[in-house]
Structure formats: C-alpha cells, structure tokens
Tab-separated table of C-alpha atoms in Angstrom:
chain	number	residue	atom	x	y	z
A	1	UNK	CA	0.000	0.000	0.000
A	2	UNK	CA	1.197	3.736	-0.401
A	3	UNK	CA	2.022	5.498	3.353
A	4	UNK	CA	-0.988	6.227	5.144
A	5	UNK	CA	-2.136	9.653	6.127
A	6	UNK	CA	-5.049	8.735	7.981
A	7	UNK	CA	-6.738	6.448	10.466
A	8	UNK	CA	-9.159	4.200	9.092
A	9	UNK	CA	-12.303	3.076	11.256
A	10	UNK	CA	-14.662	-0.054	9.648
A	11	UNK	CA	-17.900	-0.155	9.731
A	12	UNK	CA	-21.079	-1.785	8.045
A	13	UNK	CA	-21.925	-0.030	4.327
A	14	UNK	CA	-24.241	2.892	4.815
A	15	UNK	CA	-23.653	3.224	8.896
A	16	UNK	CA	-24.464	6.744	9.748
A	17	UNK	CA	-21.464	9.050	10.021
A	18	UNK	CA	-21.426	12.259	12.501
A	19	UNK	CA	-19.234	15.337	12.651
A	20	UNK	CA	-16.519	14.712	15.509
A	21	UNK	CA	-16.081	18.670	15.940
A	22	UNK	CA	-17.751	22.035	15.034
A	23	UNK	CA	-16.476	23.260	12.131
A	24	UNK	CA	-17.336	24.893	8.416
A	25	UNK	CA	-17.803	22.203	5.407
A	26	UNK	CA	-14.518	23.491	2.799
A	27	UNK	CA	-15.610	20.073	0.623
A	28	UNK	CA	-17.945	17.718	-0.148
A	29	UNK	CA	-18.657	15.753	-3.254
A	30	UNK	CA	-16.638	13.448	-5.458
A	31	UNK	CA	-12.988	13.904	-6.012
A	32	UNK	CA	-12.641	12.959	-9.710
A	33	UNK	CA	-12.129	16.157	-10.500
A	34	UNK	CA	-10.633	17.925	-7.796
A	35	UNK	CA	-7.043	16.133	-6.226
A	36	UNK	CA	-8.318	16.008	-2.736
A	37	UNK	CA	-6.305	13.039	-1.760
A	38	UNK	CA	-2.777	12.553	-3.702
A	39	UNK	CA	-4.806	12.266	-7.045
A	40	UNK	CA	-8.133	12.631	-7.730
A	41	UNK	CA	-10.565	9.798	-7.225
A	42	UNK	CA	-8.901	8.396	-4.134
A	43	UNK	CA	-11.044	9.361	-1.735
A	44	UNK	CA	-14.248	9.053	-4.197
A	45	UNK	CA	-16.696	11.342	-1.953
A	46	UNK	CA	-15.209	12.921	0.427
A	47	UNK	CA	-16.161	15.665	3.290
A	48	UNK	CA	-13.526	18.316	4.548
A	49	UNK	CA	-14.554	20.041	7.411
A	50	UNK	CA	-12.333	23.546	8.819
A	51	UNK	CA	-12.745	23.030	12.613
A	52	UNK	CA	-13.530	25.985	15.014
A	53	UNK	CA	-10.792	25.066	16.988
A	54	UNK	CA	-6.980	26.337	15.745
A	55	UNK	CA	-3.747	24.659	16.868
A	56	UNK	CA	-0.569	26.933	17.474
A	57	UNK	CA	-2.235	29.328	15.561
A	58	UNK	CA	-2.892	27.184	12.560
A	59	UNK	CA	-6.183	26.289	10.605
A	60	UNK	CA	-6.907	22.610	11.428
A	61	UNK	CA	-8.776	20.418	8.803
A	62	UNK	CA	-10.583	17.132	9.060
A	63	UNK	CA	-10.807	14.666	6.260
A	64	UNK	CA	-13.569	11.958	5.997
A	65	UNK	CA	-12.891	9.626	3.274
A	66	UNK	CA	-15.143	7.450	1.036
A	67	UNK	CA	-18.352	8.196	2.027
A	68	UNK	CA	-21.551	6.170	0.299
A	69	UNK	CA	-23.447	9.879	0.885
A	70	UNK	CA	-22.781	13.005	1.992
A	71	UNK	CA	-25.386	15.324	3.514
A	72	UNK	CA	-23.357	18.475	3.896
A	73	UNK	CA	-22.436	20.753	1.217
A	74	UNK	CA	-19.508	23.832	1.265
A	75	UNK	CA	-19.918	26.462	3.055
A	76	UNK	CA	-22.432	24.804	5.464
A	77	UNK	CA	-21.737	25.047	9.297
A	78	UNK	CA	-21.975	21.365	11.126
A	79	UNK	CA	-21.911	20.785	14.896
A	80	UNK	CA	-20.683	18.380	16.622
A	81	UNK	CA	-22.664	14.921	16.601
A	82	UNK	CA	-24.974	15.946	13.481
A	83	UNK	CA	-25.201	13.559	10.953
A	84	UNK	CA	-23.006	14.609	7.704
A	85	UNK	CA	-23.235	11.037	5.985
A	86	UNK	CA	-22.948	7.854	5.609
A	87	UNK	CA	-20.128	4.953	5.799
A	88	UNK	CA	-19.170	3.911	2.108
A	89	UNK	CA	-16.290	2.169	-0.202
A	90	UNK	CA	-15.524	5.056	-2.924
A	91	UNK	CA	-12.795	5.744	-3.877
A	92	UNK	CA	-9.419	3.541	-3.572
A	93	UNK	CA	-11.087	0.791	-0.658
A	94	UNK	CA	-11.333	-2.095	-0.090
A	95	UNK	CA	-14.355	-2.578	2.412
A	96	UNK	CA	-16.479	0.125	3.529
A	97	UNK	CA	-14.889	2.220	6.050
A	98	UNK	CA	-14.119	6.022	6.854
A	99	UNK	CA	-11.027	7.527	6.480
A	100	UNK	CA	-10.043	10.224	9.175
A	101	UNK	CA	-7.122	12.801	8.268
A	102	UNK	CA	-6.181	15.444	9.998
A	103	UNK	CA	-4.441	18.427	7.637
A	104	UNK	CA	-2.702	21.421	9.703
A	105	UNK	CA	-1.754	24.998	8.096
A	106	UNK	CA	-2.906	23.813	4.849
A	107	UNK	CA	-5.461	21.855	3.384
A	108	UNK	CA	-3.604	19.337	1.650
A	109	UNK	CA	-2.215	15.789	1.678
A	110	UNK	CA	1.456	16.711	2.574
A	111	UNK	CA	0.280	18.726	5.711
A	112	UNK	CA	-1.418	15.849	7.241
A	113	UNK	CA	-0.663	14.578	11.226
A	114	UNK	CA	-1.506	11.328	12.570
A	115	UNK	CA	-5.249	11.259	13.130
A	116	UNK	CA	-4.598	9.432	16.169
A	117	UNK	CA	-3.446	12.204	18.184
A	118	UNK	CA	-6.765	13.511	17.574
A	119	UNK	CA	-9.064	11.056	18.316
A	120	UNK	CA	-10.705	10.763	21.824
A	121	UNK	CA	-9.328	7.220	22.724
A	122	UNK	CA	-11.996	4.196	23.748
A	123	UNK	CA	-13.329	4.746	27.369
A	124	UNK	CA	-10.497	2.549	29.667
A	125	UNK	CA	-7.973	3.078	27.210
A	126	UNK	CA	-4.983	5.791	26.833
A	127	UNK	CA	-2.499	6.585	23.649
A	128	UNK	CA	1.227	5.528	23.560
A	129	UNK	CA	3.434	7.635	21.400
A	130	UNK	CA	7.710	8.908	21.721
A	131	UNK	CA	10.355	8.368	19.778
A	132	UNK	CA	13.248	6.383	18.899
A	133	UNK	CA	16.471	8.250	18.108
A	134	UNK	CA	20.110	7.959	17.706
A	135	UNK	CA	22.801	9.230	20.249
A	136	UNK	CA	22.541	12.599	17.840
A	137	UNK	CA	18.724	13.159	18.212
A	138	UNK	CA	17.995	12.161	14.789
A	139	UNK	CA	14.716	9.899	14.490
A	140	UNK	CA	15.105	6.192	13.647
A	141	UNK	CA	12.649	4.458	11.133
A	142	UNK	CA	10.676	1.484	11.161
A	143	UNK	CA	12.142	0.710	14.388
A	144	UNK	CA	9.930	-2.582	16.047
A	145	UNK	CA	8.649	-1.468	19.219
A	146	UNK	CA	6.475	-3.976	21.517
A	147	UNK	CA	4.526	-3.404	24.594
A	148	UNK	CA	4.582	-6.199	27.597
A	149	UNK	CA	1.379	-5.564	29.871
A	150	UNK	CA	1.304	-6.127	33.597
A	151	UNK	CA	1.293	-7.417	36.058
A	152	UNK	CA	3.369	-10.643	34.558
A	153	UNK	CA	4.718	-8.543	31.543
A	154	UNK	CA	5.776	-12.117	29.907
A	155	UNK	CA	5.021	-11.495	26.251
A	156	UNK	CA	4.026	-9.188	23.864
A	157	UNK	CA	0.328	-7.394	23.303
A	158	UNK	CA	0.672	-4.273	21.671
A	159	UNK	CA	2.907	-3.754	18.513
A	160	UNK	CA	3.955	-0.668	16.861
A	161	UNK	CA	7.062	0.573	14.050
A	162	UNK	CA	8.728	3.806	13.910
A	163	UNK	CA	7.354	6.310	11.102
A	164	UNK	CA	8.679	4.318	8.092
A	165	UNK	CA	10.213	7.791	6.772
A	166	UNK	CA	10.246	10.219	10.353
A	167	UNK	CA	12.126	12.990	8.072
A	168	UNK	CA	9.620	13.518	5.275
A	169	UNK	CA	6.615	11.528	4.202
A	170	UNK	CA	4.688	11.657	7.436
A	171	UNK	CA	5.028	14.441	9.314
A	172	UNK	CA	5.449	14.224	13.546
A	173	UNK	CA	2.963	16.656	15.684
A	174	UNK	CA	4.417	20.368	16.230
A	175	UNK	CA	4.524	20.022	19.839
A	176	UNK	CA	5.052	16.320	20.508
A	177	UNK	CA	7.505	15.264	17.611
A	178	UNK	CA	6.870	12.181	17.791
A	179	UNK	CA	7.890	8.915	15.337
A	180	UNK	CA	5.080	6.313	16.767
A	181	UNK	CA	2.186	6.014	17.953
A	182	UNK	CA	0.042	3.506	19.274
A	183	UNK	CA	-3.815	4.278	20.390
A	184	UNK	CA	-6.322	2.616	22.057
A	185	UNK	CA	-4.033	0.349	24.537
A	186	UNK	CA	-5.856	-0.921	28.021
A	187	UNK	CA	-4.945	1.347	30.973
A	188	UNK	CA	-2.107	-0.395	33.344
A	189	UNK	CA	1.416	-0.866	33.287
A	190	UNK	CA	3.272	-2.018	30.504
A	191	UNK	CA	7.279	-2.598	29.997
A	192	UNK	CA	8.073	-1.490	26.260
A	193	UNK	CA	10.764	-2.760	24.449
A	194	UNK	CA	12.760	-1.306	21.327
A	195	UNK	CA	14.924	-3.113	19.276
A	196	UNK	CA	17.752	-1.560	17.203
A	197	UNK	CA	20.664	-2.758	15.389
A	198	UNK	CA	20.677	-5.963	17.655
A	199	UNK	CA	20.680	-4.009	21.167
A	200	UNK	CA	17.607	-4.217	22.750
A	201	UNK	CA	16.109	-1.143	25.123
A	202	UNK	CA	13.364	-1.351	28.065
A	203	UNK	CA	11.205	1.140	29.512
A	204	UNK	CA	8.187	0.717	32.011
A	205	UNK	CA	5.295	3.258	31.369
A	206	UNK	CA	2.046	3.647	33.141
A	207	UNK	CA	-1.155	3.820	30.460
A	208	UNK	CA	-4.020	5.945	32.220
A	209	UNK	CA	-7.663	6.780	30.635
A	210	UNK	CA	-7.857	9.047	28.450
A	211	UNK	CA	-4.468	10.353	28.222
A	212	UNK	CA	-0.851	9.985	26.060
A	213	UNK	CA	2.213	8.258	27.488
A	214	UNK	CA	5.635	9.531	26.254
A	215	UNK	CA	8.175	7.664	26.260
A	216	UNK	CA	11.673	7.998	24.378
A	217	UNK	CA	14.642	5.631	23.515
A	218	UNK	CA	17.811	7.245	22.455
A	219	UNK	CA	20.125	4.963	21.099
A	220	UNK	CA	24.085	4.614	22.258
C-alpha cells in the first residue's frame, strides 16, 4: 500500500457518520475532479470540514474519506454529533470504512498529522506515542517497538514501528515530535521494548484513561 495519512475506522456499508467537531464544510462531493487526496478519485466522496478550533495558531482540517453519501455541502456550518453522511467504499477501498485525516496549516495531503493524536481514545484506554532516536537526536525508522502488559509482563500485546520515513513523508505533531504512535491500549502498566541494530532497550510506562504516554529511547 502507499504510506498512510489517515486512520481508518470499519464499519457496516451505509452506517451513519457524525461530525466529531464544530467546524465549516470546505468540501464535499466526489474527487474525480478535484485532487483532494494525492490524485483525484482516491477518496471518491469525500467531506472536509475547517474546525472551530486552531492549533498553534494554525487552521486545522478534518478529512472523511469514502463516504456512500454526503449530507453536507460547502460552506455549510456542522456541529458536533450531526449527521453529515454515511459509511461507504468510494474511492481507492477495499471494504467500507471512513477515512479520518487530519491536515494542519494547509489543506492538503502533505500537511497531514496522525489522526490518532486527535481522536478521543476508547473509554479505559490511553495513547502511547515517543520516539526512537540515535545518540545525535535524529529519528530512527521502522524501528519494532512492543509493549509487555502487567502485572506478569511475559510477552508481547501491543505492537507498533517507527514512522517508516520520520524525516519527510509523514510528518510528527508540532509540539510532541513524535515517530510512533500507538492508540487505544488498556490502561495499566506495561514494559516497552525497542529493538535496534541488535541491542535491545526497556522502559516501564504507566497507560491511564484518556491520556498519552511519552516515552523515548535514544540509542548509544
């Protein structure tokens, strides 16, 4: 598959789909004319939403990909929880599903974040993200990283890579500058381990509801 820009969330053909936020409708309708996405009909009917709410300053846009229907049009306020369409499989999908991307500064596909950081997590769970670096500071990519839950921590549960490109084709958070991230992980303790280059780093972290754990593994 090409990278991914977005986080993609299944669901039945034609399940109802609500705006997340407040915002103003920038685009809605098929993309076969309009590159959208990184050409045109790859999204098939998307809805881009401008939230309300800025971040550093910065326009924030929210990208709902391959929609059945769409009941918005641009231009049109939405508020959060009102019904703006309908789950589909337009586009470049394989099942039906949405698409979420998140676009700062710019409305485009090379100013997305990870969605993830975005998204309010599932009620009991919390968000993992850091970074793996080298001795210098510079990020690492597609670096394994695996998380051991409590209380026996005696395999594996969670898995996660570093960015596969950290220094250009997906771009870390402004603040957080991160290269993973994993979301929706159970709240409790977990020991996470990082492998690189054969020499193999631990770290114990503490997952609580609702919120991000930071961790970060700098190389020797």
């Amino acid at each position: 598959y090409l990278l991914h820009h977005g986080a993609d969330i299944a669901n039945p053909l034609g399940t109802p789909l609500f705006a997340p936020a407040d915002g103003t409708v920038v685009f809605a309708g098929p993309d076969d004319t309009v590159a959208v996405g990184p050409t045109t009909n790859f999204f098939g009917l998307p809805v881009v939403i401008e939230l309300d709410r800025q971040y550093n300053g910065q326009p924030v846009y929210l990208l709902l990909g391959h929609l059945q229907n769409a009941y918005v049009k641009p231009g049109q306020r939405v508020t959060r929880g009102q019904r703006i369409g309908e789950v589909g499989m337009s586009g470049v999908a394989l099942g039906p599903h949405v698409h979420v991307e998140v676009r700062v500064g710019v409305n485009d596909y090379d100013h997305t974040r990870n969605s993830e950081f975005w998204l309010e997590p599932l009620p009991g769970h919390g968000t993992v993200a850091g970074r793996v670096l080298t001795a210098d500071g510079r990020h690492l990519p597609e670096v394994p990283i695996n998380l051991y839950p409590g209380p026996n921590f005696n395999r594996p549960r969670y898995y996660a890579t570093t960015y596969a490109d950290a220094l250009g084709l997906i771009n870390p958070d402004d603040e957080w500058g991160e290269n993973f991230l994993l979301a929706d992980v159970p709240a409790g303790p977990y020991k996470v381990e990082v492998a690189v280059n054969g020499k193999v780093y631990f770290q114990d972290i503490v997952v609580t509801p609702g919120k991000t754990a930071w961790i970060e593994v700098r190389t020797q």
